[in-house]
Amino acid sequence: MVSDPPDRPPIRLPLNQLRRGDRAVMAGSSLSEEDRALLQAMGLDEQSAFTVCRAGRGGPCIIQLDATRLGLSPELAARILTRPCDCPDAGSCRAPEGDRPPEQPSAK
Amino acid sequence: MGEANDPVVPLRVAMVGNPNVGKTSLFNRMCGVRAKTANFPGSTVEARVGAAVVGGIELELVDLPGVYAVDLDLPESKLCRDCLAGRLDGCMPDALLVVIDATNLARGLRLFKSVASAARPVAVALTMTDLAQARGLSIDPERLAVALGVPCVASNGRAGSGIEQLAAALRDAREVSPQVLAASLSPGWVDETAASIVGGPNSIGSETDRWTDRLDSAFTHPLLGAIVFISAMALVFFAIFRLAELPMELIEGAASMLGGWVAATMPEGAVSDLLVNGVIGGVAGTVVFLPQICLLFFLLALLEDTGYLARAAFVMDRLMCRFGLPGQAFVPLLSSHACALPGIMSARLIPDPKDRLATILVAPFMSCSARVGVYVLLVSILFPNSPFLAGLAFAGCYALGAIAALLTAVLFRRTILKGKSRPMVLELPPYRLPSLRSALLTTYDRGLVFLKNAGSVILAICILMWWLSAYPKAATPEEALALEARAQTVAAQVESAPDDAAKETLAAEADTLAAEAEVLAARAQQQFSFAGRLGNAVEPVFAPLGLDERLTVAVLTSFLAREVFRSTVTVLVGSGDSDDDTRVADELRGATRADGSPLFDAATSASLLVFFVLAMQCLPTLAVTRRETGSWKWPAVQFAWMSAVAYIAAFATHLLVQSFGGAA
């Protein structure tokens, strides 16, 4: 798990501003309910840790999430807030499911 | 239990799984060719239904589209919900097969959790165990079976391992117990279960695949990725053109032989004419594209199976999204340069229904191979002495079609197909060697769908068009009768000619006279037929484009297929011989109107060229659009829009060229 140092506010960066090789945890988003539900079903939800394989730089970006690689459009990546983490692998900073925010009801 | 002589009722199994987990490979392995694509009413996505007998167990399998969750507001999720609730065709599945990727157990378990409450017996197929092992993960299916309380089997559709055990597991499938259902609702169930099977979530995906990284660096690079993609597509394109050439010629030859045999066997008359020109000629004109369609789908299936196509869509999304289309639209649009039929059919690669519809609607703007003959003819008339300008005009035709397609896509996505697109979030599957078997089965399936279409809608359209061109029958003109008589007289003199040279001269003269008589008869028939009369009636509509009544008839008949224009125009205006490009162009360049002015002046030739670039003149394409969109509404929109754009652009071209003195 990642915890922010108590003496300074947590750093939150949009996913599209991360660089290649950066590791981060999804820390929030301004996504629509449908998009959030889709990403959650694909395995990307709050507290999910991932590595950036291709930085956005105005275009789409690629992240590695567990064993899965996801390509995200720049618009989508800009709406995902992340918190950098230093842990060596995905599992180290992935919060147990019980500690995560409750799942959003998916839109039908 | 049933009586001993009761027919065995197959076990109906719905297959559910995330995309790229090897579900369709399992389906193909079990069903082989005993499968068909099913479009269920009210659904824009399709599933495949197949029959299989594995280990003595009869199965009826429904391969549902890959989903990340069944409760999402997406067409494929809705199809799964409907299937699980027995709303697809009124039949509840007897069992559910949840296919889970061993390298992504947590995500598979989330899907399992969402379908477990369907109150149907469930079995689990654990796939990609070889990849999981390669990543250093060890997963025990038996422990997973104990944790989930349902049978679980490690299976590999590509290698064919675990298939019989999977059938047995389906036979023994059971409903998820209330205890497991209750436990799955607790927070942390997914991670805890995954951890208990693979030794903790920390080990999932912790290794970086260096090869995947390297390949992705190249294939998803904005510039290098685009170069690789264009090169790959160029190869596919080349293969479609070159490798399909021979089978296409064979189909044409076979159709020609069959037509000749029917004409020779049957007594001359309406039935023979219908069979030869309506049924055989019409269907052969469509079926001739089967090799291109099969090749395209075979190559695309191979590319998709390698994991590359997802990367290509990722790269092209950057360009295509400017026009309101997704990256996946690039493949159908490029394929449409060979033929719009496979292009439209390959739009199935596009997941979003509105994106797919927009792609289908604009694909026929791309210059297909059937247009090439018309382009060559008109460009030769326009620029007889300048190969450079001719080449430029030829390339301009392709550019004009592509620009019209992309601008139309922008317009449609902002008007009639307005709405939010699915955000581009693509799973990039692992790279792997493609399965030849799966690619062949996909090709077979697509080919069959195309042939069924050719044998139904397209056949009916061909018969209608034949009837419009063949009836009512015109009396042979006196001039033609006189020519025939002269031909016979000359032919009779051949035998009595003094030497071989004279014989040859007389025989050639007889042939020429007979051919001229045939052209005159065909011309009279064209003008007297319903199609011809229609052409004469609507001639004022096409007059602003510079077309007289003969060119109007030629344009109208070419709505069946563009290539018909060439043969019709040579019959109506030239000598009827459409084989030699240069000769036809020379003949048409010399043709005149009733007032003696050139028929193919620069303004008319240019406006015709623009019209042929942009107009929807291919009935098989409309039929395929109807099939892919499930209604006649969209082919009607496609036809109306393309015709309107073509007319306006051709009219503007005519005015423009005239203003530069091109009418002379």
mmCIF file of N, CA, C and O in Angstrom, chain B residues 12 51 154 406 525 575:
data_model
loop_
_atom_site.group_PDB
_atom_site.id
_atom_site.type_symbol
_atom_site.label_atom_id
_atom_site.label_comp_id
_atom_site.label_asym_id
_atom_site.label_seq_id
_atom_site.Cartn_x
_atom_site.Cartn_y
_atom_site.Cartn_z
ATOM 1 N N ARG B 12 -26.923 -27.685 -23.761
ATOM 2 C CA ARG B 12 -26.767 -26.328 -24.310
ATOM 3 C C ARG B 12 -25.883 -25.511 -23.362
ATOM 4 O O ARG B 12 -26.245 -25.296 -22.201
ATOM 5 N N ALA B 51 -22.292 -27.133 -32.836
ATOM 6 C CA ALA B 51 -22.585 -28.430 -32.229
ATOM 7 C C ALA B 51 -21.285 -29.213 -32.106
ATOM 8 O O ALA B 51 -20.384 -29.070 -32.928
ATOM 9 N N ALA B 154 -8.134 -27.226 -16.679
ATOM 10 C CA ALA B 154 -7.171 -26.475 -17.499
ATOM 11 C C ALA B 154 -7.292 -26.965 -18.935
ATOM 12 O O ALA B 154 -7.201 -28.167 -19.193
ATOM 13 N N LEU B 406 -13.598 10.286 -45.304
ATOM 14 C CA LEU B 406 -13.255 10.815 -43.982
ATOM 15 C C LEU B 406 -14.141 12.015 -43.610
ATOM 16 O O LEU B 406 -14.600 12.111 -42.467
ATOM 17 N N GLN B 525 -31.909 -2.822 -78.254
ATOM 18 C CA GLN B 525 -32.483 -3.477 -77.082
ATOM 19 C C GLN B 525 -32.256 -2.628 -75.830
ATOM 20 O O GLN B 525 -33.163 -2.448 -75.021
ATOM 21 N N SER B 575 -18.102 0.747 -80.873
ATOM 22 C CA SER B 575 -18.296 -0.398 -81.772
ATOM 23 C C SER B 575 -18.733 -1.644 -81.035
ATOM 24 O O SER B 575 -18.993 -2.667 -81.639
#
